[in-house]
Amino acid sequence: MSRLVAQFLVLRSAYSNMANLKKFVIANKPDGEAKPTDFKLVEEPIPQVKDKEVLFEAVAFSVDPYMRPLMNFFEVGTTMFGEQVAKVIESKHPDFKVGDLAVGYLGWQTHYVGNPDEVTSPFGGLKKPYVLPDLLGLSPTLALGILGTPGNTAYFGLTKLCELKPGKTLVVSGAAGAIGSHVGQIGKIFGCKVIGFAGSDEKVSYLTKECKFDHAFNYKKITVKEALKS
Ligand SMILES: NC(=O)c1ccc[n+]([C@@H]2O[C@H](COP(=O)([O-])OP(=O)(O)OC[C@H]3O[C@@H](n4cnc5c(N)ncnc54)[C@H](OP(=O)(O)O)[C@@H]3O)[C@@H](O)[C@H]2O)c1
């Protein structure tokens, strides 16, 4: 599942009944790849906001590769976990005011009511949503992409683990994916020669034309060894 491709906006027009929320719950623990039938769409009333609680309304949520293996650790009937950008609609919590945009693990649902101090991460432990700073007109969905987990994974993986140095050659596999495409672009900013490998000619073209990789190859047409020699 590509995070960027699979990330979808939750359209306001879908909220036909503001008294209800819609959410996806886990209907089955997937066997192999996750299928639509592994999820069930449920509609239920939006709970009243109590002291210290906030009503968040989804602006966007993401679909990420980590979700598939993690689903096996959650009970059937659990609201599908995941990060959201959400708007604060009502607040009885001092850290969140009406109109704020926040980022947190609020799950695959149109609305979330609860105490933000008690929001949990699917990886374990508490993970309080944070209020998104002013992005000066940029899309808040970037908080789920380059300014969020994929961007951090690419940036810190590359700069802290790979000891990136200007002038070096950086080879990226899975290059057209969420992480790989960011890795290559960060590598270019750091002055590296960037070579990407992806599984289709369309992706190869995207890598060189849009992501400005120096070279890209379709690994289904040429082996990595042959490509790097050429
Ligand atoms: N997204 C995150 O925030 C995040 C955070 C931490 C770690 N990760 C890890 O980083 C990796 C990449 O994640 P991503 O978000 O970039 O995923 P992605 O957007 O789905 O891209 C992954 C790419 O891997 C290639 N691929 C798929 N199946 C493959 C296979 N069987 N063999 C070889 N290549 C295959 C596909 O490209 P081709 O069709 O071109 O082969 C796909 O575009 C994953 O292992 C993920 O768990 C992701």
Coordinates of C-alpha atoms and ligand atoms in Angstrom, one line a residue:
M1 CA 0.0 0.0 0.0
S2 CA 1.5 3.3 -0.9
R3 CA 0.9 5.9 1.8
L4 CA 0.7 8.8 -0.7
V5 CA -1.5 7.0 -3.2
A6 CA -3.7 5.4 -0.6
Q7 CA -4.0 8.5 1.6
F8 CA -7.5 9.8 0.9
L9 CA -9.2 13.0 1.9
V10 CA -12.3 12.5 4.1
L11 CA -14.7 14.7 2.2
R12 CA -17.0 17.0 4.2
S13 CA -19.8 16.2 1.8
A14 CA -19.7 12.6 3.2
Y15 CA -21.0 13.8 6.5
S16 CA -24.6 13.6 5.7
N17 CA -25.7 13.4 9.3
M18 CA -23.5 15.4 11.7
A19 CA -25.1 13.7 14.7
N20 CA -23.4 10.4 13.6
L21 CA -19.9 9.4 13.0
K22 CA -18.7 6.8 10.5
K23 CA -15.8 4.6 11.1
F24 CA -14.1 1.5 9.8
V25 CA -13.7 -1.4 12.2
I26 CA -11.6 -4.5 11.7
A27 CA -13.9 -7.2 10.4
N28 CA -11.3 -9.9 10.0
K29 CA -7.7 -10.5 10.7
P30 CA -6.4 -10.4 7.1
D31 CA -5.1 -13.6 5.5
G32 CA -2.4 -12.4 3.1
E33 CA -3.0 -8.9 1.7
A34 CA -5.7 -6.8 3.4
K35 CA -9.0 -6.8 1.5
P36 CA -12.0 -4.5 1.6
T37 CA -13.9 -7.3 3.3
D38 CA -11.5 -7.1 6.2
F39 CA -13.1 -3.8 7.2
K40 CA -16.7 -2.9 8.0
L41 CA -18.1 0.6 7.9
V42 CA -20.1 1.4 11.0
E43 CA -22.2 4.4 11.8
E44 CA -23.0 5.5 15.4
P45 CA -23.9 8.6 17.3
I46 CA -21.2 11.1 18.1
P47 CA -20.7 11.0 21.9
Q48 CA -21.2 14.1 24.0
V49 CA -18.0 16.0 24.8
K50 CA -17.2 15.8 28.5
D51 CA -14.7 17.6 30.7
K52 CA -11.1 17.5 29.3
E53 CA -12.4 16.0 26.0
V54 CA -12.3 17.2 22.4
L55 CA -14.5 16.6 19.4
F56 CA -12.2 16.2 16.4
E57 CA -13.4 16.0 12.8
A58 CA -11.2 14.2 10.3
V59 CA -9.7 16.3 7.5
A60 CA -7.5 13.5 6.2
F61 CA -6.2 10.1 7.3
S62 CA -3.5 7.8 6.0
V63 CA -3.1 4.2 4.9
D64 CA 0.4 2.9 5.7
P65 CA 2.4 -0.3 5.1
Y66 CA 2.8 -0.9 8.9
M67 CA -0.9 -1.3 9.3
R68 CA -1.2 -4.7 7.6
P69 CA 1.1 -6.6 10.1
L70 CA -0.2 -4.6 13.1
M71 CA -3.8 -5.5 12.3
N72 CA -3.1 -9.0 13.5
F73 CA -2.5 -7.7 17.0
F74 CA -5.9 -6.0 17.2
E75 CA -9.3 -7.6 18.1
V76 CA -12.0 -7.9 15.5
G77 CA -14.4 -5.0 16.1
T78 CA -11.7 -2.6 17.0
T79 CA -11.8 0.8 15.3
M80 CA -9.1 0.7 12.6
F81 CA -6.1 2.6 13.9
G82 CA -4.1 5.3 12.1
E83 CA -3.0 8.8 12.0
Q84 CA -5.2 11.7 11.1
V85 CA -5.2 15.4 10.5
A86 CA -8.3 16.6 12.3
K87 CA -10.1 19.8 13.0
V88 CA -11.2 20.7 16.5
I89 CA -14.9 21.2 16.5
E90 CA -15.6 21.4 20.2
S91 CA -13.1 21.5 23.1
K92 CA -13.2 21.2 26.9
H93 CA -9.4 20.6 27.0
P94 CA -7.0 23.6 27.6
D95 CA -4.5 22.6 25.0
F96 CA -7.0 22.5 22.0
K97 CA -9.2 25.3 20.8
V98 CA -12.0 25.3 18.3
G99 CA -10.6 25.6 14.7
D100 CA -7.1 24.1 15.6
L101 CA -5.8 21.4 13.3
A102 CA -4.3 18.6 15.1
V103 CA -2.3 15.4 14.2
G104 CA -2.7 12.2 16.1
Y105 CA -3.7 8.5 16.1
L106 CA -7.5 9.1 15.9
G107 CA -8.2 6.2 13.6
W108 CA -10.1 5.6 10.4
Q109 CA -13.2 7.6 11.5
T110 CA -14.9 10.8 10.6
H111 CA -15.1 12.0 14.2
Y112 CA -13.3 11.3 17.5
V113 CA -14.5 12.3 21.0
G114 CA -12.1 11.7 23.9
N115 CA -9.4 13.1 26.1
P116 CA -6.3 13.8 24.0
D117 CA -4.1 12.9 26.9
E118 CA -5.4 9.4 26.7
V119 CA -4.9 8.8 22.9
T120 CA -2.8 5.7 22.3
S121 CA -0.4 4.8 19.5
P122 CA -0.9 1.4 17.8
F123 CA 2.8 0.8 18.5
G124 CA 2.0 1.0 22.3
G125 CA 1.8 3.7 24.9
L126 CA 0.2 7.1 25.0
K127 CA 0.7 9.5 22.1
K128 CA -1.1 12.8 22.6
P129 CA -2.1 14.6 19.3
Y130 CA -0.3 17.8 18.6
V131 CA -1.6 21.1 17.3
L132 CA -0.3 21.7 13.8
P133 CA 1.6 24.9 13.4
D134 CA 0.7 27.4 10.7
L135 CA 1.9 25.9 7.4
L136 CA 1.6 29.2 5.6
G137 CA -0.9 28.0 3.1
L138 CA 0.6 24.6 2.5
S139 CA -1.7 21.6 2.7
P140 CA -2.2 20.2 6.2
T141 CA -2.1 16.7 4.7
L142 CA 1.7 17.2 4.5
A143 CA 1.7 16.4 8.2
L144 CA 1.0 12.8 7.2
G145 CA 3.7 12.9 4.5
I146 CA 6.9 14.8 4.2
L147 CA 6.3 16.6 7.5
G148 CA 5.2 13.4 9.3
T149 CA 6.3 9.8 9.7
P150 CA 7.4 9.2 6.1
G151 CA 9.4 12.4 5.9
N152 CA 11.0 11.7 9.3
T153 CA 11.8 8.1 8.3
A154 CA 13.4 9.2 5.1
Y155 CA 15.3 12.2 6.6
F156 CA 16.6 10.6 9.8
G157 CA 17.3 7.2 8.2
L158 CA 19.4 8.9 5.5
T159 CA 21.2 11.5 7.5
K160 CA 21.7 9.7 10.8
L161 CA 22.0 6.0 9.7
C162 CA 23.4 6.3 6.2
E163 CA 25.9 9.1 7.0
L164 CA 25.1 10.9 3.8
K165 CA 27.9 12.9 2.3
P166 CA 27.8 15.4 -0.7
G167 CA 29.3 13.9 -3.9
K168 CA 28.5 10.3 -2.9
T169 CA 26.3 8.1 -5.0
L170 CA 23.0 7.1 -3.3
V171 CA 21.1 4.1 -4.7
V172 CA 17.5 3.8 -3.7
S173 CA 15.3 0.7 -4.0
G174 CA 11.5 0.9 -3.7
A175 CA 12.3 4.4 -5.0
A176 CA 8.9 5.4 -6.2
G177 CA 7.3 4.7 -2.9
A178 CA 6.5 7.2 -0.1
I179 CA 9.9 6.7 1.6
G180 CA 12.1 6.0 -1.4
S181 CA 10.9 9.1 -3.3
H182 CA 11.6 11.3 -0.3
V183 CA 15.0 9.6 0.3
G184 CA 16.1 10.4 -3.3
Q185 CA 14.9 14.0 -3.2
I186 CA 16.7 14.6 0.2
G187 CA 19.8 13.0 -1.3
K188 CA 19.7 15.5 -4.2
I189 CA 19.4 18.4 -1.7
F190 CA 22.5 17.0 0.1
G191 CA 24.4 17.0 -3.2
C192 CA 24.5 13.3 -3.9
K193 CA 24.2 11.5 -7.2
V194 CA 20.9 9.6 -6.9
I195 CA 20.0 6.4 -8.7
G196 CA 16.6 4.8 -8.2
F197 CA 15.1 1.4 -8.9
A198 CA 11.3 0.9 -9.4
G199 CA 9.0 -1.6 -10.9
S200 CA 7.5 0.1 -13.9
D201 CA 8.5 2.5 -16.7
E202 CA 5.9 5.0 -15.4
K203 CA 7.5 5.0 -12.0
V204 CA 11.0 5.4 -13.6
S205 CA 9.7 8.4 -15.6
Y206 CA 8.2 9.9 -12.4
L207 CA 11.6 9.5 -10.6
T208 CA 13.6 11.3 -13.2
K209 CA 11.1 13.9 -14.4
E210 CA 9.4 14.9 -11.1
C211 CA 11.7 13.8 -8.3
K212 CA 14.8 14.8 -10.3
F213 CA 16.8 11.6 -9.7
D214 CA 19.9 11.5 -11.8
H215 CA 19.1 8.0 -13.1
A216 CA 16.3 5.5 -12.6
F217 CA 15.8 2.0 -13.8
N218 CA 13.0 -0.5 -14.1
Y219 CA 14.4 -3.5 -12.2
K220 CA 12.0 -5.8 -14.2
K221 CA 14.0 -4.9 -17.3
I222 CA 17.6 -4.6 -16.1
T223 CA 19.4 -6.1 -13.1
V224 CA 20.7 -3.8 -10.4
K225 CA 24.3 -5.0 -11.2
E226 CA 23.9 -4.3 -15.0
A227 CA 22.3 -0.9 -14.3
L228 CA 25.0 0.3 -11.9
K229 CA 27.7 -0.8 -14.4
S230 CA 26.1 1.2 -17.3
Ligands
LIG1 N1 5.6 5.1 5.2 C1 6.2 5.2 6.4 O1 5.9 6.2 7.2 C2 7.2 4.2 6.9 C3 7.8 4.4 8.2 C4 8.8 3.5 8.6 C5 9.1 2.4 7.8 N2 8.5 2.3 6.6 C6 8.9 1.1 5.8 O2 9.5 1.6 4.7 C7 9.2 0.7 3.6 C8 8.7 1.5 2.4 O3 7.5 2.1 2.8 P1 6.7 3.1 1.9 O4 5.7 3.8 2.8 O5 7.6 3.8 1.0 O6 5.8 2.0 1.1 P2 5.2 2.2 -0.4 O7 4.9 3.6 -0.7 O8 4.1 1.2 -0.5 O9 6.3 1.8 -1.4 C9 7.0 0.6 -1.3 C10 7.6 0.3 -2.7 O10 8.2 -1.0 -2.6 C11 8.0 -1.7 -3.8 N3 7.6 -3.1 -3.5 C12 6.4 -3.5 -3.2 N4 6.4 -4.9 -3.0 C13 7.7 -5.2 -3.3 C14 8.3 -6.5 -3.3 N5 7.6 -7.6 -3.0 N6 9.6 -6.5 -3.5 C15 10.3 -5.4 -3.8 N7 9.7 -4.2 -3.8 C16 8.4 -4.1 -3.5 C17 7.0 -1.0 -4.6 O11 7.6 -0.4 -5.7 P3 7.8 -1.1 -7.0 O12 6.5 -1.4 -7.6 O13 8.5 0.0 -7.8 O14 8.6 -2.3 -6.8 C18 6.5 0.1 -3.7 O15 6.3 1.3 -4.4 C19 8.3 -0.4 4.1 O16 9.0 -1.5 4.5 C20 7.7 0.3 5.3 O17 7.2 -0.6 6.3 C21 7.6 3.1 6.1

